[in-house]
Short mmCIF file of C-alpha atoms in Angstrom, two decimals:
data_model
loop_
_atom_site.label_atom_id
_atom_site.label_comp_id
_atom_site.label_asym_id
_atom_site.label_seq_id
_atom_site.Cartn_x
_atom_site.Cartn_y
_atom_site.Cartn_z
CA MET K 1 0.00 0.00 0.00
CA ALA K 2 1.22 3.49 -0.84
CA PHE K 3 0.94 6.61 1.28
CA TYR K 4 1.21 10.18 0.07
CA THR K 5 2.27 13.62 1.22
CA TYR K 6 0.58 16.24 -0.92
CA ILE K 7 0.12 19.95 -1.48
CA MET K 8 -3.14 21.53 -2.62
CA ALA K 9 -3.37 25.15 -3.81
CA SER K 10 -6.13 27.64 -4.54
CA GLY K 11 -4.26 28.55 -7.74
CA PRO K 12 -0.75 29.50 -8.85
CA TYR K 13 1.01 31.15 -5.89
CA GLY K 14 -2.24 31.01 -3.93
CA THR K 15 -3.18 29.57 -0.58
CA LEU K 16 -1.44 26.25 0.16
CA TYR K 17 -2.53 23.21 2.17
CA ILE K 18 -0.27 20.27 3.06
CA GLY K 19 -1.61 16.87 4.05
CA HIS K 20 -1.01 13.14 3.96
CA THR K 21 -3.28 10.25 2.98
CA ASP K 22 -3.42 6.64 1.88
CA SER K 23 -5.79 7.43 -1.02
CA LEU K 24 -4.63 10.48 -2.92
CA ALA K 25 -7.35 10.40 -5.59
CA ARG K 26 -10.12 10.16 -2.99
CA ARG K 27 -8.62 12.84 -0.76
CA ALA K 28 -7.98 15.27 -3.63
CA TRP K 29 -11.57 14.73 -4.81
CA GLN K 30 -12.84 15.52 -1.29
CA HIS K 31 -10.91 18.80 -1.35
CA ARG K 32 -12.11 19.64 -4.88
CA GLU K 33 -15.74 18.95 -4.03
CA LYS K 34 -15.51 20.64 -0.61
CA GLN K 35 -16.80 17.48 1.05
CA ARG K 36 -15.50 18.51 4.46
CA PRO K 37 -15.91 21.94 6.00
CA GLY K 38 -12.65 23.54 7.02
CA PHE K 39 -9.60 25.35 5.72
CA THR K 40 -9.54 24.04 2.14
CA ALA K 41 -13.27 24.58 1.60
CA LYS K 42 -13.15 28.06 3.13
CA TYR K 43 -10.20 29.23 1.02
CA GLY K 44 -10.96 27.37 -2.22
CA VAL K 45 -7.88 25.17 -2.03
CA VAL K 46 -8.94 22.64 -4.67
CA ARG K 47 -5.94 22.11 -6.98
CA LEU K 48 -3.52 19.20 -6.37
CA VAL K 49 -0.15 20.72 -7.30
CA TRP K 50 2.43 18.37 -5.74
CA TYR K 51 2.66 14.94 -4.16
CA GLU K 52 5.20 12.35 -3.11
CA VAL K 53 4.75 8.61 -2.53
CA HIS K 54 5.91 6.91 0.69
CA ASP K 55 6.10 3.28 1.74
CA THR K 56 4.66 3.92 5.20
CA ARG K 57 2.01 6.10 6.80
CA GLU K 58 4.62 7.26 9.30
CA GLY K 59 6.92 8.38 6.48
CA ALA K 60 4.15 10.37 4.79
CA LYS K 61 3.07 11.97 8.06
CA ALA K 62 6.66 12.84 9.03
CA HIS K 63 7.24 14.49 5.66
CA GLU K 64 3.99 16.45 6.03
CA ARG K 65 5.17 17.77 9.41
CA ARG K 66 8.55 18.77 7.95
CA LEU K 67 6.97 20.58 4.99
CA LYS K 68 4.62 22.52 7.23
CA LYS K 69 7.68 24.02 8.95
CA TRP K 70 9.20 25.20 5.66
CA ASN K 71 8.88 28.81 4.62
CA ARG K 72 6.59 29.66 1.71
CA ALA K 73 9.40 30.23 -0.81
CA TRP K 74 10.76 26.71 -0.22
CA LYS K 75 7.29 25.21 -0.72
CA ILE K 76 6.84 27.12 -3.97
CA ARG K 77 10.23 25.91 -5.25
CA LEU K 78 9.27 22.33 -4.35
CA ILE K 79 5.99 22.64 -6.29
CA GLU K 80 7.63 24.27 -9.30
CA ALA K 81 10.37 21.64 -9.50
CA LEU K 82 7.66 19.06 -10.28
CA ASN K 83 4.89 21.24 -11.65
CA PRO K 84 6.17 24.60 -12.99
CA ARG K 85 2.79 25.53 -14.52
CA TRP K 86 0.84 24.69 -11.36
CA LEU K 87 -1.40 22.28 -13.27
CA ASP K 88 -4.03 20.31 -11.35
CA LEU K 89 -2.41 16.88 -11.02
CA TYR K 90 -5.72 15.31 -9.99
CA GLU K 91 -6.44 14.79 -13.68
CA THR K 92 -3.33 12.59 -14.00
CA LEU K 93 -3.99 10.28 -11.03
CA ASN K 94 -6.16 7.73 -12.82
CA ALA K 95 -4.39 7.97 -16.18
#
């Protein structure tokens, strides 16, 4: 089973949200459809812009905690290294 650390954004250079999950497609869909009230629904954070696969839940969670401590410029560089146009990667998950 795979686990994921991911970053959602409201748009290019917009509001960012960092999380971890064992089902990236389901979790990204929940954010997109605003299935749960909270930060992402309130601020329109619906675009999956970065993710990384981990072998364990603990690894994904630990990476999430590290990323949350990073400054914004580092997070933006991380996103742009994988996704320079800030495309919604949700569309690529089931391809």
